[in-house]
Each structure stands twice: as C-alpha cells, then as structure tokens.
C-alpha cells in the first residue's frame, strides 16, 4: 500500500500541499460522479415503473401476483424473454467497461458510466412495484449512512486493508454464481443467505475501494502520471456506485415492506 506520509516527506512542502489538495478534488470528483449515477438510476427506475403499471383495467394486458396491473410496456420488460436481457445487461456492460476504459477518452468513459446507470435503473425498476415507497426510502437512508461510515473509515484508517481484495472478489464471484443458481431454484433459504453474505461483501468492498482510490491517486500523483487520474476516478466512481447499489438492494430484502 502506498504510504501517504512517506510520499509527502519525499517531496517539498509545496508538492505535498498540492497532492493533498489534488486528492480532495479527486475524491470529490469520484463521489460526485457516483452520486450523478445514482440519481440517473433512481429516476430511470421510477419512470420505468410508472410506465409499466396502470390502475386502469382497460389498459392492462397482464397482472402480477401482487395484483399490480401491467401495461404493454410493463408486460414486455417484466414478463417476456426481453426481461432476461434487461436483467443481465448491466453484468455484461461491467465486463465491457474495462476494455473501453483502456481505449477511450475520459468523456467517453463518463458517458458509458451514465448509460450503464440508466440500464441499471431499467434492470431494478421492479423494486417500485414489489416494495412500498416508504420502505424504499428508509432503506436508502440506512444504506447511505452505512456507506458513508464505511467509506470514511476506509479513507481515514491507517490499517492496510489491500489484502482484503482477493478474498472479497472470490466471495463476490461465489455470490454471483449462487444468485444465478437461485434464479432457477427459487429457494428462500439460499436467498436469505445470499442477502446476508452480500451485505458483508459489499460493506467490505466499500472500505477497500475507498482506500484503493485514495492510494491509487497518491501513487499516480507522486510519479506524475496525471493523464490516468481521470480514468482512475471514473473507475473508482463505478466501483463505489456498485457497492452502494448492491448494499441497498440486499438490505431492501431485509427491510423492505412488500406492496
């Protein structure tokens, strides 16, 4: 792990001050882009749910088990084979994001991040049909508080938690496999275990990624590799966005009240 104190002592006071100021600006940029992505996701998810449902039986073409009436648009995205494409599209985009980052400009990468955020909103829009608005709001607030605490700890701790990375990634891969398997098994016990483990994994990743973003900036700035800082910030924003969103979705399964 890059030691900020060693980096600062290795240069002049002016250089150290510039690095500190640059780090604050970099972190603000990361959290700012992450926040924009979350707003895009929330707006698209809510709008999609509004377009997909109706209270007028004459406009309904399908009905969900909770008696929610679906429009033709809703039936297409929730009940047709297209629903599987919408479900897995964000995962496919995640794998493509790394390749695009290496070859694109920072503006293109930001644009792709916002497109991804919109697709994710479409993918999770059914939460506004399955859960009450109050439970979604309260879960979001709880997630925001937990995320802030974890991220602050990851940023300020003197402990090197870089060793968590490989363990958390292996756990994440196992979690994805279990979620895909449970799409077919529909086991409540597996769903409960996946949610509990998911919260722990993404809590750890929030602290880990925050420290990694900070240390990556310090290393790049110290060696003058400023051309990659914008790309690094976008990648960091994506990681934190995914951590927040998954924490929220897993916590919603515990705290959410069904419609």
mmCIF file of C-alpha atoms in Angstrom:
data_model
loop_
_atom_site.group_PDB
_atom_site.id
_atom_site.type_symbol
_atom_site.label_atom_id
_atom_site.label_comp_id
_atom_site.label_asym_id
_atom_site.label_seq_id
_atom_site.Cartn_x
_atom_site.Cartn_y
_atom_site.Cartn_z
ATOM 1 C CA UNK A 1 0.000 0.000 0.000
ATOM 2 C CA UNK A 2 1.250 3.494 -0.764
ATOM 3 C CA UNK A 3 2.035 5.309 2.483
ATOM 4 C CA UNK A 4 0.773 8.907 2.249
ATOM 5 C CA UNK A 5 3.248 10.114 4.867
ATOM 6 C CA UNK A 6 6.221 8.649 3.000
ATOM 7 C CA UNK A 7 5.007 10.208 -0.242
ATOM 8 C CA UNK A 8 4.606 13.599 1.378
ATOM 9 C CA UNK A 9 8.013 13.534 3.062
ATOM 10 C CA UNK A 10 9.700 12.620 -0.207
ATOM 11 C CA UNK A 11 8.830 15.960 -1.827
ATOM 12 C CA UNK A 12 8.749 19.613 -0.910
ATOM 13 C CA UNK A 13 6.103 21.196 1.293
ATOM 14 C CA UNK A 14 4.572 22.804 -1.771
ATOM 15 C CA UNK A 15 4.351 19.468 -3.563
ATOM 16 C CA UNK A 16 2.800 17.826 -0.502
ATOM 17 C CA UNK A 17 0.204 20.582 -0.266
ATOM 18 C CA UNK A 18 -0.605 20.243 -3.946
ATOM 19 C CA UNK A 19 -1.032 16.482 -3.600
ATOM 20 C CA UNK A 20 -3.337 16.919 -0.595
ATOM 21 C CA UNK A 21 -5.424 19.483 -2.438
ATOM 22 C CA UNK A 22 -5.495 17.315 -5.545
ATOM 23 C CA UNK A 23 -6.568 14.291 -3.500
ATOM 24 C CA UNK A 24 -9.518 16.187 -2.046
ATOM 25 C CA UNK A 25 -10.555 17.356 -5.507
ATOM 26 C CA UNK A 26 -10.147 13.823 -6.870
ATOM 27 C CA UNK A 27 -12.287 12.253 -4.147
ATOM 28 C CA UNK A 28 -14.950 14.952 -4.595
ATOM 29 C CA UNK A 29 -14.988 14.148 -8.311
ATOM 30 C CA UNK A 30 -15.336 10.428 -7.605
ATOM 31 C CA UNK A 31 -18.220 10.868 -5.163
ATOM 32 C CA UNK A 32 -19.823 13.475 -7.424
ATOM 33 C CA UNK A 33 -19.867 11.152 -10.438
ATOM 34 C CA UNK A 34 -21.076 8.267 -8.301
ATOM 35 C CA UNK A 35 -23.926 10.459 -7.000
ATOM 36 C CA UNK A 36 -24.941 11.504 -10.520
ATOM 37 C CA UNK A 37 -25.022 7.839 -11.494
ATOM 38 C CA UNK A 38 -27.268 7.035 -8.531
ATOM 39 C CA UNK A 39 -29.663 9.854 -9.455
ATOM 40 C CA UNK A 40 -29.843 8.602 -13.061
ATOM 41 C CA UNK A 41 -30.540 5.069 -11.827
ATOM 42 C CA UNK A 42 -33.253 6.197 -9.412
ATOM 43 C CA UNK A 43 -35.019 8.411 -11.974
ATOM 44 C CA UNK A 44 -34.970 5.757 -14.716
ATOM 45 C CA UNK A 45 -36.144 3.054 -12.294
ATOM 46 C CA UNK A 46 -39.049 5.163 -11.050
ATOM 47 C CA UNK A 47 -40.110 6.335 -14.526
ATOM 48 C CA UNK A 48 -39.954 2.761 -15.833
ATOM 49 C CA UNK A 49 -42.177 1.510 -13.015
ATOM 50 C CA UNK A 50 -44.677 4.286 -13.714
ATOM 51 C CA UNK A 51 -44.825 3.463 -17.427
ATOM 52 C CA UNK A 52 -45.040 -0.262 -16.713
ATOM 53 C CA UNK A 53 -48.055 -0.163 -14.401
ATOM 54 C CA UNK A 54 -51.578 1.153 -14.531
ATOM 55 C CA UNK A 55 -54.612 1.412 -12.289
ATOM 56 C CA UNK A 56 -56.977 1.298 -15.260
ATOM 57 C CA UNK A 57 -58.030 -2.313 -16.001
ATOM 58 C CA UNK A 58 -58.900 -1.360 -19.576
ATOM 59 C CA UNK A 59 -55.229 -0.508 -20.243
ATOM 60 C CA UNK A 60 -53.821 -3.623 -18.531
ATOM 61 C CA UNK A 61 -52.546 -6.566 -20.535
ATOM 62 C CA UNK A 62 -51.157 -8.618 -17.628
ATOM 63 C CA UNK A 63 -51.310 -8.862 -13.852
ATOM 64 C CA UNK A 64 -48.586 -9.690 -11.338
ATOM 65 C CA UNK A 65 -49.127 -11.994 -8.313
ATOM 66 C CA UNK A 66 -49.436 -8.909 -6.058
ATOM 67 C CA UNK A 67 -52.354 -7.724 -8.255
ATOM 68 C CA UNK A 68 -50.321 -4.978 -9.928
ATOM 69 C CA UNK A 69 -51.673 -4.296 -13.413
ATOM 70 C CA UNK A 70 -49.116 -4.097 -16.217
ATOM 71 C CA UNK A 71 -49.274 -2.072 -19.394
ATOM 72 C CA UNK A 72 -47.985 -3.489 -22.661
ATOM 73 C CA UNK A 73 -44.621 -1.904 -21.865
ATOM 74 C CA UNK A 74 -44.619 -3.480 -18.406
ATOM 75 C CA UNK A 75 -45.513 -6.910 -19.727
ATOM 76 C CA UNK A 76 -42.680 -6.639 -22.249
ATOM 77 C CA UNK A 77 -39.941 -5.756 -19.769
ATOM 78 C CA UNK A 78 -41.146 -7.898 -16.854
ATOM 79 C CA UNK A 79 -42.843 -10.942 -18.394
ATOM 80 C CA UNK A 80 -41.346 -11.504 -21.853
ATOM 81 C CA UNK A 81 -37.971 -13.055 -22.801
ATOM 82 C CA UNK A 82 -36.664 -9.468 -23.015
ATOM 83 C CA UNK A 83 -36.745 -9.381 -19.212
ATOM 84 C CA UNK A 84 -33.746 -11.773 -19.119
ATOM 85 C CA UNK A 85 -31.748 -9.472 -21.391
ATOM 86 C CA UNK A 86 -32.600 -6.481 -19.209
ATOM 87 C CA UNK A 87 -31.621 -8.442 -16.105
ATOM 88 C CA UNK A 88 -28.181 -9.458 -17.361
ATOM 89 C CA UNK A 89 -27.364 -6.362 -19.462
ATOM 90 C CA UNK A 90 -25.666 -4.490 -16.560
ATOM 91 C CA UNK A 91 -23.434 -7.502 -15.833
ATOM 92 C CA UNK A 92 -22.371 -7.699 -19.483
ATOM 93 C CA UNK A 93 -21.665 -3.961 -19.543
ATOM 94 C CA UNK A 94 -19.459 -4.285 -16.453
ATOM 95 C CA UNK A 95 -17.183 -6.731 -18.245
ATOM 96 C CA UNK A 96 -17.031 -4.438 -21.292
ATOM 97 C CA UNK A 97 -16.292 -1.349 -19.203
ATOM 98 C CA UNK A 98 -12.668 -2.271 -18.519
ATOM 99 C CA UNK A 99 -11.808 -2.626 -22.210
ATOM 100 C CA UNK A 100 -13.498 0.660 -23.072
ATOM 101 C CA UNK A 101 -11.678 2.453 -20.260
ATOM 102 C CA UNK A 102 -8.288 1.483 -21.684
ATOM 103 C CA UNK A 103 -9.089 2.756 -25.175
ATOM 104 C CA UNK A 104 -11.435 5.713 -24.691
ATOM 105 C CA UNK A 105 -11.199 9.302 -23.568
ATOM 106 C CA UNK A 106 -12.338 10.295 -20.091
ATOM 107 C CA UNK A 107 -15.503 11.921 -21.507
ATOM 108 C CA UNK A 108 -16.429 8.738 -23.358
ATOM 109 C CA UNK A 109 -15.879 6.697 -20.200
ATOM 110 C CA UNK A 110 -18.112 9.078 -18.217
ATOM 111 C CA UNK A 111 -20.782 8.776 -20.875
ATOM 112 C CA UNK A 112 -20.624 4.989 -20.723
ATOM 113 C CA UNK A 113 -20.914 5.130 -16.942
ATOM 114 C CA UNK A 114 -24.101 7.198 -17.217
ATOM 115 C CA UNK A 115 -25.517 4.844 -19.870
ATOM 116 C CA UNK A 116 -24.735 1.940 -17.562
ATOM 117 C CA UNK A 117 -26.505 3.767 -14.712
ATOM 118 C CA UNK A 118 -29.603 4.169 -16.882
ATOM 119 C CA UNK A 119 -29.591 0.496 -17.898
ATOM 120 C CA UNK A 120 -29.214 -0.457 -14.237
ATOM 121 C CA UNK A 121 -32.246 1.695 -13.421
ATOM 122 C CA UNK A 122 -34.266 -0.205 -16.005
ATOM 123 C CA UNK A 123 -33.000 -3.502 -14.580
ATOM 124 C CA UNK A 124 -34.004 -2.781 -10.959
ATOM 125 C CA UNK A 125 -37.202 -0.817 -11.671
ATOM 126 C CA UNK A 126 -39.383 -3.641 -10.332
ATOM 127 C CA UNK A 127 -38.456 -2.661 -6.755
ATOM 128 C CA UNK A 128 -41.003 0.158 -7.041
ATOM 129 C CA UNK A 129 -43.633 -2.477 -7.790
ATOM 130 C CA UNK A 130 -42.576 -5.017 -5.174
ATOM 131 C CA UNK A 131 -41.886 -2.706 -2.201
ATOM 132 C CA UNK A 132 -43.630 0.279 -0.652
ATOM 133 C CA UNK A 133 -42.215 3.732 -1.285
ATOM 134 C CA UNK A 134 -41.682 4.336 2.438
ATOM 135 C CA UNK A 135 -39.624 1.150 2.880
ATOM 136 C CA UNK A 136 -37.518 2.008 -0.172
ATOM 137 C CA UNK A 137 -36.845 5.492 1.217
ATOM 138 C CA UNK A 138 -35.978 4.241 4.716
ATOM 139 C CA UNK A 139 -33.701 1.521 3.333
ATOM 140 C CA UNK A 140 -31.961 4.052 1.101
ATOM 141 C CA UNK A 141 -31.335 6.336 4.083
ATOM 142 C CA UNK A 142 -29.971 3.440 6.161
ATOM 143 C CA UNK A 143 -27.741 2.389 3.279
ATOM 144 C CA UNK A 144 -26.452 5.943 2.823
ATOM 145 C CA UNK A 145 -25.496 6.202 6.500
ATOM 146 C CA UNK A 146 -23.772 2.804 6.489
ATOM 147 C CA UNK A 147 -21.997 3.536 3.214
ATOM 148 C CA UNK A 148 -20.754 6.906 4.466
ATOM 149 C CA UNK A 149 -19.384 5.357 7.649
ATOM 150 C CA UNK A 150 -17.626 2.544 5.799
ATOM 151 C CA UNK A 151 -16.177 4.879 3.197
ATOM 152 C CA UNK A 152 -14.920 7.352 5.807
ATOM 153 C CA UNK A 153 -13.282 4.506 7.702
ATOM 154 C CA UNK A 154 -11.642 3.218 4.524
ATOM 155 C CA UNK A 155 -10.333 6.702 3.756
ATOM 156 C CA UNK A 156 -9.006 7.541 7.219
ATOM 157 C CA UNK A 157 -7.794 4.213 8.613
ATOM 158 C CA UNK A 158 -4.051 3.675 8.946
ATOM 159 C CA UNK A 159 -4.592 -0.056 8.568
ATOM 160 C CA UNK A 160 -3.589 -1.582 5.238
ATOM 161 C CA UNK A 161 -6.695 -3.424 4.006
ATOM 162 C CA UNK A 162 -5.387 -4.105 0.496
ATOM 163 C CA UNK A 163 -5.205 -7.796 1.436
ATOM 164 C CA UNK A 164 -8.994 -7.886 1.585
ATOM 165 C CA UNK A 165 -9.227 -7.523 -2.184
ATOM 166 C CA UNK A 166 -8.655 -11.097 -3.362
ATOM 167 C CA UNK A 167 -10.838 -12.545 -0.588
ATOM 168 C CA UNK A 168 -13.714 -10.167 -1.357
ATOM 169 C CA UNK A 169 -13.513 -10.742 -5.116
ATOM 170 C CA UNK A 170 -13.633 -14.520 -4.637
ATOM 171 C CA UNK A 171 -16.616 -14.068 -2.359
ATOM 172 C CA UNK A 172 -18.286 -11.844 -4.956
ATOM 173 C CA UNK A 173 -17.823 -14.436 -7.699
ATOM 174 C CA UNK A 174 -19.345 -17.099 -5.464
ATOM 175 C CA UNK A 175 -22.214 -14.752 -4.647
ATOM 176 C CA UNK A 176 -22.994 -14.134 -8.332
ATOM 177 C CA UNK A 177 -22.978 -17.879 -9.038
ATOM 178 C CA UNK A 178 -25.327 -18.517 -6.100
ATOM 179 C CA UNK A 179 -27.696 -15.774 -7.283
ATOM 180 C CA UNK A 180 -27.832 -17.193 -10.812
ATOM 181 C CA UNK A 181 -28.453 -20.717 -9.490
ATOM 182 C CA UNK A 182 -31.229 -19.443 -7.234
ATOM 183 C CA UNK A 183 -32.986 -17.833 -10.193
ATOM 184 C CA UNK A 184 -33.931 -21.397 -11.109
ATOM 185 C CA UNK A 185 -34.188 -22.960 -7.633
ATOM 186 C CA UNK A 186 -36.179 -20.112 -6.040
ATOM 187 C CA UNK A 187 -35.032 -21.186 -2.561
ATOM 188 C CA UNK A 188 -35.916 -18.811 0.289
ATOM 189 C CA UNK A 189 -33.048 -20.174 2.394
ATOM 190 C CA UNK A 190 -30.495 -19.520 -0.351
ATOM 191 C CA UNK A 191 -31.977 -16.070 -0.972
ATOM 192 C CA UNK A 192 -31.629 -15.216 2.732
ATOM 193 C CA UNK A 193 -28.026 -16.445 2.857
ATOM 194 C CA UNK A 194 -27.151 -14.579 -0.354
ATOM 195 C CA UNK A 195 -28.570 -11.328 1.041
ATOM 196 C CA UNK A 196 -26.705 -11.634 4.356
ATOM 197 C CA UNK A 197 -23.406 -12.541 2.711
ATOM 198 C CA UNK A 198 -23.927 -9.859 0.059
ATOM 199 C CA UNK A 199 -24.224 -7.150 2.701
ATOM 200 C CA UNK A 200 -20.962 -8.267 4.317
ATOM 201 C CA UNK A 201 -19.102 -8.467 0.997
ATOM 202 C CA UNK A 202 -20.192 -5.050 -0.266
ATOM 203 C CA UNK A 203 -19.586 -3.466 3.126
ATOM 204 C CA UNK A 204 -16.014 -4.729 2.943
ATOM 205 C CA UNK A 205 -15.659 -3.632 -0.683
ATOM 206 C CA UNK A 206 -16.819 -0.107 0.194
ATOM 207 C CA UNK A 207 -13.978 0.359 2.671
ATOM 208 C CA UNK A 208 -11.484 -1.458 0.435
ATOM 209 C CA UNK A 209 -12.329 0.500 -2.715
ATOM 210 C CA UNK A 210 -12.250 3.834 -0.895
ATOM 211 C CA UNK A 211 -8.748 3.173 0.402
ATOM 212 C CA UNK A 212 -7.684 1.883 -3.013
ATOM 213 C CA UNK A 213 -8.953 5.030 -4.779
ATOM 214 C CA UNK A 214 -7.026 7.188 -2.324
ATOM 215 C CA UNK A 215 -3.796 5.215 -2.601
ATOM 216 C CA UNK A 216 -4.007 4.984 -6.386
ATOM 217 C CA UNK A 217 -4.278 8.760 -6.587
ATOM 218 C CA UNK A 218 -1.317 9.278 -4.253
ATOM 219 C CA UNK A 219 0.846 6.861 -6.240
ATOM 220 C CA UNK A 220 -0.062 8.376 -9.614
ATOM 221 C CA UNK A 221 0.313 11.958 -8.426
ATOM 222 C CA UNK A 222 3.693 11.229 -6.856
ATOM 223 C CA UNK A 223 5.008 9.746 -10.111
ATOM 224 C CA UNK A 224 3.436 12.425 -12.289
ATOM 225 C CA UNK A 225 1.044 10.030 -14.052
ATOM 226 C CA UNK A 226 -1.729 12.621 -14.155
ATOM 227 C CA UNK A 227 -3.053 11.533 -17.547
ATOM 228 C CA UNK A 228 -4.594 8.425 -15.938
ATOM 229 C CA UNK A 229 -6.141 10.185 -12.955
ATOM 230 C CA UNK A 230 -9.419 10.963 -14.730
ATOM 231 C CA UNK A 231 -9.828 7.344 -15.835
ATOM 232 C CA UNK A 232 -8.907 6.158 -12.350
ATOM 233 C CA UNK A 233 -11.557 8.436 -10.858
ATOM 234 C CA UNK A 234 -14.267 7.135 -13.191
ATOM 235 C CA UNK A 235 -13.335 3.543 -12.385
ATOM 236 C CA UNK A 236 -13.444 4.391 -8.679
ATOM 237 C CA UNK A 237 -16.854 6.026 -9.044
ATOM 238 C CA UNK A 238 -18.163 2.909 -10.777
ATOM 239 C CA UNK A 239 -16.865 0.652 -8.001
ATOM 240 C CA UNK A 240 -18.388 2.782 -5.240
ATOM 241 C CA UNK A 241 -21.649 3.085 -7.193
ATOM 242 C CA UNK A 242 -21.895 -0.713 -7.445
ATOM 243 C CA UNK A 243 -21.063 -1.115 -3.760
ATOM 244 C CA UNK A 244 -23.765 1.347 -2.706
ATOM 245 C CA UNK A 245 -26.396 -0.050 -5.045
ATOM 246 C CA UNK A 246 -25.805 -3.657 -4.032
ATOM 247 C CA UNK A 247 -25.786 -2.774 -0.331
ATOM 248 C CA UNK A 248 -29.130 -1.054 -0.877
ATOM 249 C CA UNK A 249 -30.666 -3.956 -2.808
ATOM 250 C CA UNK A 250 -29.532 -6.600 -0.324
ATOM 251 C CA UNK A 251 -30.680 -4.514 2.650
ATOM 252 C CA UNK A 252 -34.022 -3.926 0.924
ATOM 253 C CA UNK A 253 -34.649 -7.669 1.006
ATOM 254 C CA UNK A 254 -34.470 -7.496 4.820
ATOM 255 C CA UNK A 255 -36.050 -4.093 5.458
ATOM 256 C CA UNK A 256 -38.436 -3.716 2.507
ATOM 257 C CA UNK A 257 -42.176 -3.983 3.073
ATOM 258 C CA UNK A 258 -43.976 -5.763 0.254
ATOM 259 C CA UNK A 259 -46.714 -3.977 -1.677
#
